[in-house]
Amino acid sequence: HPERVKGLIMVGPIFCPYGSRRRKYLTQSWLNTLASGGVKALFAHIYPLVYSDRTIENGGSPAYLALRERFLALNSYEQVHQNLSASLTSDDDPKKLERIVCPTLLLAGEADFLTCPSSLAAACRLLPAGGMQILDFSGHIPYFEATAAFEAAVQSFIDAAERR
């Protein structure tokens, strides 16, 4: 709905400008971990991927345990299995990015395991009105790890979109 959308922000975008093979390999490995060890094992698998070195070191065991308990409370085996399985059915077709005509901000943490600056830049070049920003000291969840920088980036993008 380009006539109604003034802007789009994609945070830690899972979409790859080269295709979906790597994402699907990762997803299948998570499904394997889920099947063999449950949601708790899945959290142990993804924790070092999702969070940056700084967050993991600064948080230590208390942060790990708190985040794990939150993850377990919010995610049932069935829900996680359904969501991961569903993601295997979608393809990252780069042509889809070319159809997003509204201003779009790709926002990622510098330690995001799913994207690197060069891949994010490649995705950005496919967007007719794309921009990108990499946030320091954060991984795949920059709004958690670099909250102030994340909020400033989002507010700046919204302000620019409202001026158009």
Short mmCIF file of N, CA and C in Angstrom, two decimals:
data_model
loop_
_atom_site.label_atom_id
_atom_site.label_comp_id
_atom_site.label_asym_id
_atom_site.label_seq_id
_atom_site.Cartn_x
_atom_site.Cartn_y
_atom_site.Cartn_z
N HIS A 1 0.83 -1.18 0.00
CA HIS A 1 0.00 0.00 0.00
C HIS A 1 0.88 1.25 0.00
N PRO A 2 1.58 1.52 -1.07
CA PRO A 2 2.50 2.66 -1.11
C PRO A 2 1.82 4.00 -0.87
N GLU A 3 0.56 4.11 -1.19
CA GLU A 3 -0.14 5.38 -0.99
C GLU A 3 -0.40 5.67 0.48
N ARG A 4 -0.33 4.65 1.33
CA ARG A 4 -0.62 4.83 2.76
C ARG A 4 0.61 4.72 3.64
N VAL A 5 1.69 4.20 3.14
CA VAL A 5 2.88 3.97 3.96
C VAL A 5 3.92 5.05 3.66
N LYS A 6 4.26 5.83 4.70
CA LYS A 6 5.24 6.91 4.52
C LYS A 6 6.67 6.42 4.68
N GLY A 7 6.84 5.28 5.32
CA GLY A 7 8.18 4.76 5.53
C GLY A 7 8.13 3.39 6.16
N LEU A 8 9.24 2.68 6.03
CA LEU A 8 9.35 1.32 6.54
C LEU A 8 10.72 1.17 7.20
N ILE A 9 10.72 0.57 8.38
CA ILE A 9 11.97 0.29 9.07
C ILE A 9 12.08 -1.22 9.24
N MET A 10 13.18 -1.78 8.77
CA MET A 10 13.46 -3.20 8.95
C MET A 10 14.65 -3.31 9.90
N VAL A 11 14.41 -3.94 11.05
CA VAL A 11 15.44 -4.06 12.08
C VAL A 11 16.03 -5.45 12.05
N GLY A 12 17.36 -5.51 12.00
CA GLY A 12 18.03 -6.82 11.93
C GLY A 12 17.42 -7.65 10.83
N PRO A 13 17.33 -7.09 9.63
CA PRO A 13 16.57 -7.78 8.59
C PRO A 13 17.09 -9.18 8.31
N ILE A 14 16.16 -10.11 8.29
CA ILE A 14 16.50 -11.50 8.01
C ILE A 14 16.56 -11.73 6.51
N PHE A 15 16.04 -10.80 5.76
CA PHE A 15 16.01 -10.90 4.30
C PHE A 15 17.42 -10.74 3.75
N CYS A 16 17.85 -11.66 2.91
CA CYS A 16 19.19 -11.61 2.32
C CYS A 16 19.09 -11.20 0.85
N PRO A 17 19.92 -10.26 0.41
CA PRO A 17 19.84 -9.81 -0.98
C PRO A 17 20.37 -10.83 -1.99
N TYR A 18 20.94 -11.92 -1.52
CA TYR A 18 21.51 -12.92 -2.42
C TYR A 18 20.67 -14.19 -2.52
N GLY A 19 19.68 -14.33 -1.66
CA GLY A 19 18.87 -15.53 -1.64
C GLY A 19 18.72 -16.06 -0.23
N SER A 20 17.98 -17.14 -0.07
CA SER A 20 17.59 -17.60 1.27
C SER A 20 18.30 -18.85 1.76
N ARG A 21 19.26 -19.34 1.02
CA ARG A 21 19.89 -20.61 1.38
C ARG A 21 20.50 -20.59 2.79
N ARG A 22 21.31 -19.58 3.12
CA ARG A 22 21.95 -19.53 4.44
C ARG A 22 20.91 -19.45 5.55
N ARG A 23 19.91 -18.58 5.37
CA ARG A 23 18.86 -18.45 6.38
C ARG A 23 18.16 -19.78 6.60
N LYS A 24 17.91 -20.51 5.53
CA LYS A 24 17.22 -21.79 5.66
C LYS A 24 18.10 -22.84 6.34
N TYR A 25 19.41 -22.81 6.07
CA TYR A 25 20.32 -23.72 6.79
C TYR A 25 20.30 -23.42 8.29
N LEU A 26 20.35 -22.14 8.63
CA LEU A 26 20.29 -21.75 10.04
C LEU A 26 18.98 -22.19 10.67
N THR A 27 17.89 -21.92 9.98
CA THR A 27 16.58 -22.28 10.51
C THR A 27 16.46 -23.78 10.71
N GLN A 28 16.95 -24.55 9.76
CA GLN A 28 16.89 -26.01 9.91
C GLN A 28 17.73 -26.47 11.10
N SER A 29 18.87 -25.83 11.32
CA SER A 29 19.69 -26.21 12.47
C SER A 29 18.96 -25.88 13.77
N TRP A 30 18.20 -24.78 13.79
CA TRP A 30 17.43 -24.45 14.99
C TRP A 30 16.29 -25.45 15.19
N LEU A 31 15.66 -25.86 14.11
CA LEU A 31 14.61 -26.88 14.23
C LEU A 31 15.19 -28.20 14.75
N ASN A 32 16.38 -28.54 14.30
CA ASN A 32 17.04 -29.76 14.79
C ASN A 32 17.33 -29.65 16.28
N THR A 33 17.82 -28.49 16.71
CA THR A 33 18.09 -28.27 18.13
C THR A 33 16.80 -28.33 18.93
N LEU A 34 15.76 -27.72 18.42
CA LEU A 34 14.46 -27.74 19.09
C LEU A 34 13.96 -29.17 19.24
N ALA A 35 14.06 -29.95 18.18
CA ALA A 35 13.58 -31.34 18.21
C ALA A 35 14.39 -32.19 19.18
N SER A 36 15.68 -31.96 19.25
CA SER A 36 16.51 -32.82 20.10
C SER A 36 16.58 -32.37 21.55
N GLY A 37 16.38 -31.07 21.81
CA GLY A 37 16.55 -30.59 23.18
C GLY A 37 15.48 -29.67 23.70
N GLY A 38 14.51 -29.33 22.87
CA GLY A 38 13.44 -28.46 23.32
C GLY A 38 13.80 -26.98 23.25
N VAL A 39 12.91 -26.17 23.79
CA VAL A 39 13.04 -24.72 23.72
C VAL A 39 14.26 -24.24 24.51
N LYS A 40 14.55 -24.90 25.63
CA LYS A 40 15.71 -24.51 26.44
C LYS A 40 17.01 -24.70 25.66
N ALA A 41 17.13 -25.80 24.97
CA ALA A 41 18.32 -26.06 24.15
C ALA A 41 18.40 -25.07 22.99
N LEU A 42 17.26 -24.72 22.41
CA LEU A 42 17.25 -23.74 21.33
C LEU A 42 17.77 -22.40 21.82
N PHE A 43 17.34 -21.99 23.00
CA PHE A 43 17.84 -20.73 23.54
C PHE A 43 19.35 -20.77 23.71
N ALA A 44 19.86 -21.87 24.24
CA ALA A 44 21.32 -22.00 24.41
C ALA A 44 22.03 -21.92 23.07
N HIS A 45 21.40 -22.43 22.04
CA HIS A 45 21.96 -22.41 20.68
C HIS A 45 22.00 -20.99 20.11
N ILE A 46 20.91 -20.25 20.27
CA ILE A 46 20.83 -18.94 19.63
C ILE A 46 21.40 -17.79 20.47
N TYR A 47 21.49 -17.96 21.77
CA TYR A 47 21.95 -16.86 22.64
C TYR A 47 23.27 -16.25 22.18
N PRO A 48 24.32 -17.06 21.94
CA PRO A 48 25.58 -16.45 21.51
C PRO A 48 25.54 -15.89 20.08
N LEU A 49 24.53 -16.24 19.33
CA LEU A 49 24.38 -15.68 17.98
C LEU A 49 23.67 -14.33 18.02
N VAL A 50 22.65 -14.24 18.84
CA VAL A 50 21.76 -13.09 18.84
C VAL A 50 22.36 -11.87 19.54
N TYR A 51 23.06 -12.10 20.64
CA TYR A 51 23.59 -10.99 21.43
C TYR A 51 25.06 -10.74 21.14
N SER A 52 25.48 -9.50 21.28
CA SER A 52 26.87 -9.12 21.00
C SER A 52 27.80 -9.58 22.12
N ASP A 53 29.08 -9.60 21.80
CA ASP A 53 30.10 -9.96 22.80
C ASP A 53 29.97 -9.09 24.04
N ARG A 54 29.81 -7.81 23.83
CA ARG A 54 29.72 -6.86 24.94
C ARG A 54 28.54 -7.17 25.84
N THR A 55 27.38 -7.41 25.27
CA THR A 55 26.19 -7.71 26.06
C THR A 55 26.37 -9.00 26.84
N ILE A 56 26.90 -10.02 26.20
CA ILE A 56 27.09 -11.30 26.87
C ILE A 56 28.08 -11.17 28.02
N GLU A 57 29.20 -10.50 27.78
CA GLU A 57 30.21 -10.34 28.83
C GLU A 57 29.72 -9.45 29.97
N ASN A 58 29.09 -8.34 29.64
CA ASN A 58 28.60 -7.43 30.68
C ASN A 58 27.46 -8.04 31.49
N GLY A 59 26.62 -8.82 30.84
CA GLY A 59 25.47 -9.41 31.53
C GLY A 59 25.81 -10.63 32.35
N GLY A 60 26.80 -11.38 31.90
CA GLY A 60 27.21 -12.58 32.61
C GLY A 60 26.08 -13.59 32.77
N SER A 61 26.23 -14.44 33.76
CA SER A 61 25.23 -15.48 34.02
C SER A 61 23.86 -14.93 34.40
N PRO A 62 23.79 -13.85 35.22
CA PRO A 62 22.46 -13.34 35.56
C PRO A 62 21.64 -12.94 34.33
N ALA A 63 22.26 -12.27 33.38
CA ALA A 63 21.53 -11.86 32.17
C ALA A 63 21.12 -13.08 31.36
N TYR A 64 22.04 -14.04 31.22
CA TYR A 64 21.72 -15.26 30.47
C TYR A 64 20.50 -15.94 31.07
N LEU A 65 20.52 -16.13 32.39
CA LEU A 65 19.41 -16.82 33.05
C LEU A 65 18.11 -16.04 32.94
N ALA A 66 18.18 -14.72 33.11
CA ALA A 66 16.96 -13.90 33.01
C ALA A 66 16.39 -13.94 31.60
N LEU A 67 17.25 -13.79 30.61
CA LEU A 67 16.78 -13.81 29.22
C LEU A 67 16.26 -15.20 28.84
N ARG A 68 16.90 -16.23 29.35
CA ARG A 68 16.43 -17.59 29.07
C ARG A 68 15.04 -17.81 29.66
N GLU A 69 14.85 -17.39 30.90
CA GLU A 69 13.54 -17.59 31.53
C GLU A 69 12.45 -16.81 30.80
N ARG A 70 12.79 -15.62 30.36
CA ARG A 70 11.82 -14.83 29.58
C ARG A 70 11.50 -15.54 28.27
N PHE A 71 12.52 -16.03 27.59
CA PHE A 71 12.33 -16.75 26.33
C PHE A 71 11.44 -17.98 26.54
N LEU A 72 11.71 -18.73 27.59
CA LEU A 72 10.92 -19.94 27.87
C LEU A 72 9.48 -19.59 28.22
N ALA A 73 9.27 -18.49 28.93
CA ALA A 73 7.92 -18.09 29.32
C ALA A 73 7.10 -17.63 28.12
N LEU A 74 7.77 -17.06 27.12
CA LEU A 74 7.05 -16.49 25.98
C LEU A 74 6.93 -17.42 24.78
N ASN A 75 7.69 -18.51 24.76
CA ASN A 75 7.75 -19.35 23.57
C ASN A 75 7.53 -20.82 23.89
N SER A 76 6.43 -21.36 23.43
CA SER A 76 6.18 -22.79 23.60
C SER A 76 6.86 -23.56 22.46
N TYR A 77 7.06 -24.83 22.67
CA TYR A 77 7.66 -25.68 21.65
C TYR A 77 6.85 -25.59 20.35
N GLU A 78 5.53 -25.70 20.48
CA GLU A 78 4.66 -25.69 19.31
C GLU A 78 4.75 -24.38 18.54
N GLN A 79 4.74 -23.28 19.27
CA GLN A 79 4.81 -21.96 18.64
C GLN A 79 6.13 -21.79 17.89
N VAL A 80 7.23 -22.12 18.55
CA VAL A 80 8.54 -21.96 17.92
C VAL A 80 8.66 -22.88 16.70
N HIS A 81 8.20 -24.11 16.85
CA HIS A 81 8.27 -25.06 15.74
C HIS A 81 7.47 -24.55 14.54
N GLN A 82 6.27 -24.07 14.82
CA GLN A 82 5.41 -23.56 13.74
C GLN A 82 6.04 -22.35 13.05
N ASN A 83 6.57 -21.41 13.83
CA ASN A 83 7.17 -20.20 13.24
C ASN A 83 8.42 -20.52 12.43
N LEU A 84 9.29 -21.36 12.97
CA LEU A 84 10.51 -21.71 12.24
C LEU A 84 10.18 -22.50 10.97
N SER A 85 9.25 -23.43 11.09
CA SER A 85 8.86 -24.22 9.92
C SER A 85 8.26 -23.34 8.84
N ALA A 86 7.43 -22.38 9.24
CA ALA A 86 6.82 -21.48 8.27
C ALA A 86 7.87 -20.64 7.55
N SER A 87 8.92 -20.27 8.26
CA SER A 87 9.95 -19.44 7.61
C SER A 87 10.70 -20.20 6.52
N LEU A 88 10.67 -21.53 6.59
CA LEU A 88 11.32 -22.33 5.55
C LEU A 88 10.56 -22.29 4.23
N THR A 89 9.31 -21.84 4.27
CA THR A 89 8.50 -21.83 3.06
C THR A 89 8.62 -20.52 2.27
N SER A 90 9.29 -19.53 2.84
CA SER A 90 9.44 -18.26 2.12
C SER A 90 10.83 -18.16 1.51
N ASP A 91 10.89 -17.46 0.40
CA ASP A 91 12.16 -17.27 -0.29
C ASP A 91 12.55 -15.80 -0.28
N ASP A 92 13.84 -15.55 -0.16
CA ASP A 92 14.36 -14.20 -0.19
C ASP A 92 14.66 -13.82 -1.65
N ASP A 93 13.64 -13.40 -2.33
CA ASP A 93 13.78 -13.00 -3.73
C ASP A 93 14.20 -11.53 -3.77
N PRO A 94 15.41 -11.23 -4.21
CA PRO A 94 15.88 -9.84 -4.24
C PRO A 94 14.95 -8.90 -5.00
N LYS A 95 14.23 -9.40 -5.97
CA LYS A 95 13.30 -8.56 -6.75
C LYS A 95 12.21 -7.96 -5.87
N LYS A 96 11.89 -8.63 -4.76
CA LYS A 96 10.86 -8.11 -3.86
C LYS A 96 11.29 -6.77 -3.27
N LEU A 97 12.57 -6.63 -2.98
CA LEU A 97 13.05 -5.36 -2.41
C LEU A 97 12.87 -4.21 -3.39
N GLU A 98 13.02 -4.48 -4.67
CA GLU A 98 12.88 -3.43 -5.68
C GLU A 98 11.46 -2.88 -5.75
N ARG A 99 10.49 -3.62 -5.22
CA ARG A 99 9.09 -3.18 -5.27
C ARG A 99 8.69 -2.33 -4.06
N ILE A 100 9.58 -2.19 -3.09
CA ILE A 100 9.28 -1.36 -1.92
C ILE A 100 9.65 0.07 -2.27
N VAL A 101 8.64 0.89 -2.54
CA VAL A 101 8.90 2.23 -3.05
C VAL A 101 8.97 3.31 -1.97
N CYS A 102 8.46 3.03 -0.80
CA CYS A 102 8.51 4.04 0.26
C CYS A 102 9.92 4.10 0.85
N PRO A 103 10.27 5.23 1.47
CA PRO A 103 11.56 5.31 2.14
C PRO A 103 11.69 4.15 3.14
N THR A 104 12.83 3.49 3.10
CA THR A 104 13.04 2.30 3.92
C THR A 104 14.40 2.39 4.61
N LEU A 105 14.39 2.16 5.91
CA LEU A 105 15.62 2.14 6.69
C LEU A 105 15.93 0.70 7.08
N LEU A 106 17.11 0.24 6.71
CA LEU A 106 17.61 -1.06 7.16
C LEU A 106 18.51 -0.77 8.35
N LEU A 107 18.15 -1.31 9.49
CA LEU A 107 18.82 -1.00 10.74
C LEU A 107 19.32 -2.29 11.35
N ALA A 108 20.61 -2.37 11.64
CA ALA A 108 21.17 -3.60 12.19
C ALA A 108 22.29 -3.29 13.17
N GLY A 109 22.51 -4.23 14.07
CA GLY A 109 23.64 -4.13 14.98
C GLY A 109 24.91 -4.56 14.28
N GLU A 110 26.03 -4.00 14.72
CA GLU A 110 27.31 -4.32 14.08
C GLU A 110 27.69 -5.79 14.24
N ALA A 111 27.17 -6.45 15.25
CA ALA A 111 27.50 -7.85 15.48
C ALA A 111 26.34 -8.78 15.11
N ASP A 112 25.43 -8.30 14.26
CA ASP A 112 24.29 -9.13 13.85
C ASP A 112 24.80 -10.33 13.05
N PHE A 113 24.46 -11.52 13.51
CA PHE A 113 24.94 -12.74 12.87
C PHE A 113 24.28 -13.01 11.53
N LEU A 114 23.17 -12.36 11.26
CA LEU A 114 22.45 -12.62 10.01
C LEU A 114 22.84 -11.68 8.88
N THR A 115 23.46 -10.59 9.22
CA THR A 115 23.83 -9.66 8.16
C THR A 115 25.14 -8.98 8.50
N CYS A 116 25.85 -8.60 7.50
CA CYS A 116 27.08 -7.84 7.68
C CYS A 116 26.89 -6.53 6.91
N PRO A 117 27.72 -5.55 7.17
CA PRO A 117 27.53 -4.26 6.48
C PRO A 117 27.48 -4.37 4.96
N SER A 118 28.30 -5.22 4.36
CA SER A 118 28.28 -5.31 2.89
C SER A 118 26.99 -5.93 2.37
N SER A 119 26.45 -6.92 3.07
CA SER A 119 25.17 -7.51 2.65
C SER A 119 24.03 -6.54 2.87
N LEU A 120 24.08 -5.81 3.98
CA LEU A 120 23.05 -4.82 4.24
C LEU A 120 23.10 -3.72 3.18
N ALA A 121 24.29 -3.32 2.79
CA ALA A 121 24.44 -2.31 1.73
C ALA A 121 23.91 -2.84 0.40
N ALA A 122 24.14 -4.11 0.12
CA ALA A 122 23.62 -4.71 -1.13
C ALA A 122 22.10 -4.70 -1.12
N ALA A 123 21.50 -5.04 0.02
CA ALA A 123 20.03 -4.99 0.13
C ALA A 123 19.54 -3.56 -0.02
N CYS A 124 20.24 -2.63 0.58
CA CYS A 124 19.86 -1.22 0.51
C CYS A 124 19.87 -0.71 -0.94
N ARG A 125 20.84 -1.15 -1.72
CA ARG A 125 20.92 -0.72 -3.12
C ARG A 125 19.75 -1.23 -3.95
N LEU A 126 19.11 -2.30 -3.52
CA LEU A 126 17.95 -2.83 -4.23
C LEU A 126 16.69 -2.02 -3.95
N LEU A 127 16.69 -1.28 -2.86
CA LEU A 127 15.53 -0.48 -2.47
C LEU A 127 15.57 0.86 -3.19
N PRO A 128 14.49 1.23 -3.87
CA PRO A 128 14.48 2.51 -4.58
C PRO A 128 14.73 3.72 -3.67
N ALA A 129 14.30 3.64 -2.43
CA ALA A 129 14.48 4.75 -1.48
C ALA A 129 15.06 4.21 -0.18
N GLY A 130 16.12 3.43 -0.30
CA GLY A 130 16.69 2.76 0.87
C GLY A 130 17.78 3.54 1.55
N GLY A 131 17.89 3.30 2.83
CA GLY A 131 18.98 3.82 3.65
C GLY A 131 19.34 2.76 4.67
N MET A 132 20.52 2.85 5.22
CA MET A 132 20.92 1.85 6.20
C MET A 132 21.69 2.51 7.33
N GLN A 133 21.63 1.85 8.47
CA GLN A 133 22.39 2.31 9.62
C GLN A 133 22.83 1.10 10.43
N ILE A 134 24.09 1.11 10.82
CA ILE A 134 24.66 0.05 11.65
C ILE A 134 24.85 0.63 13.04
N LEU A 135 24.34 -0.05 14.05
CA LEU A 135 24.47 0.43 15.43
C LEU A 135 25.60 -0.30 16.14
N ASP A 136 26.48 0.49 16.75
CA ASP A 136 27.59 -0.08 17.51
C ASP A 136 27.09 -0.81 18.76
N PHE A 137 27.91 -1.73 19.21
CA PHE A 137 27.70 -2.44 20.48
C PHE A 137 26.37 -3.18 20.54
N SER A 138 25.95 -3.74 19.42
CA SER A 138 24.72 -4.52 19.44
C SER A 138 24.79 -5.62 18.38
N GLY A 139 23.96 -6.63 18.62
CA GLY A 139 23.87 -7.75 17.69
C GLY A 139 22.54 -7.71 16.95
N HIS A 140 21.83 -8.83 16.98
CA HIS A 140 20.59 -8.97 16.21
C HIS A 140 19.42 -8.23 16.85
N ILE A 141 19.56 -7.82 18.09
CA ILE A 141 18.46 -7.15 18.79
C ILE A 141 18.93 -5.77 19.25
N PRO A 142 19.17 -4.85 18.31
CA PRO A 142 19.75 -3.56 18.70
C PRO A 142 18.86 -2.72 19.61
N TYR A 143 17.56 -2.90 19.55
CA TYR A 143 16.67 -2.13 20.42
C TYR A 143 16.84 -2.53 21.87
N PHE A 144 17.38 -3.71 22.13
CA PHE A 144 17.66 -4.17 23.49
C PHE A 144 19.07 -3.77 23.91
N GLU A 145 20.02 -3.93 23.01
CA GLU A 145 21.42 -3.75 23.36
C GLU A 145 21.92 -2.31 23.22
N ALA A 146 21.34 -1.55 22.33
CA ALA A 146 21.75 -0.16 22.10
C ALA A 146 20.50 0.70 22.01
N THR A 147 19.74 0.70 23.08
CA THR A 147 18.41 1.31 23.08
C THR A 147 18.43 2.79 22.67
N ALA A 148 19.30 3.58 23.27
CA ALA A 148 19.32 5.01 22.96
C ALA A 148 19.67 5.27 21.50
N ALA A 149 20.67 4.57 20.99
CA ALA A 149 21.06 4.74 19.58
C ALA A 149 19.95 4.25 18.65
N PHE A 150 19.30 3.16 19.02
CA PHE A 150 18.19 2.63 18.23
C PHE A 150 17.05 3.66 18.17
N GLU A 151 16.66 4.16 19.33
CA GLU A 151 15.57 5.13 19.38
C GLU A 151 15.90 6.40 18.60
N ALA A 152 17.15 6.84 18.68
CA ALA A 152 17.56 8.04 17.93
C ALA A 152 17.49 7.80 16.43
N ALA A 153 17.92 6.63 15.98
CA ALA A 153 17.87 6.30 14.55
C ALA A 153 16.43 6.23 14.05
N VAL A 154 15.58 5.59 14.83
CA VAL A 154 14.17 5.48 14.45
C VAL A 154 13.51 6.85 14.43
N GLN A 155 13.76 7.66 15.45
CA GLN A 155 13.15 8.99 15.51
C GLN A 155 13.61 9.86 14.35
N SER A 156 14.88 9.79 14.02
CA SER A 156 15.41 10.56 12.90
C SER A 156 14.74 10.15 11.59
N PHE A 157 14.55 8.86 11.39
CA PHE A 157 13.89 8.37 10.18
C PHE A 157 12.43 8.82 10.13
N ILE A 158 11.74 8.71 11.26
CA ILE A 158 10.33 9.13 11.32
C ILE A 158 10.21 10.63 11.05
N ASP A 159 11.09 11.41 11.66
CA ASP A 159 11.05 12.87 11.44
C ASP A 159 11.24 13.20 9.96
N ALA A 160 12.19 12.53 9.32
CA ALA A 160 12.43 12.77 7.89
C ALA A 160 11.23 12.34 7.05
N ALA A 161 10.61 11.22 7.41
CA ALA A 161 9.44 10.74 6.67
C ALA A 161 8.26 11.70 6.81
N GLU A 162 8.10 12.26 7.99
CA GLU A 162 6.99 13.19 8.20
C GLU A 162 7.19 14.52 7.49
N ARG A 163 8.44 14.89 7.22
CA ARG A 163 8.72 16.14 6.48
C ARG A 163 8.44 15.99 4.99
N ARG A 164 8.35 14.76 4.49
CA ARG A 164 8.12 14.55 3.06
C ARG A 164 6.69 14.87 2.69
#
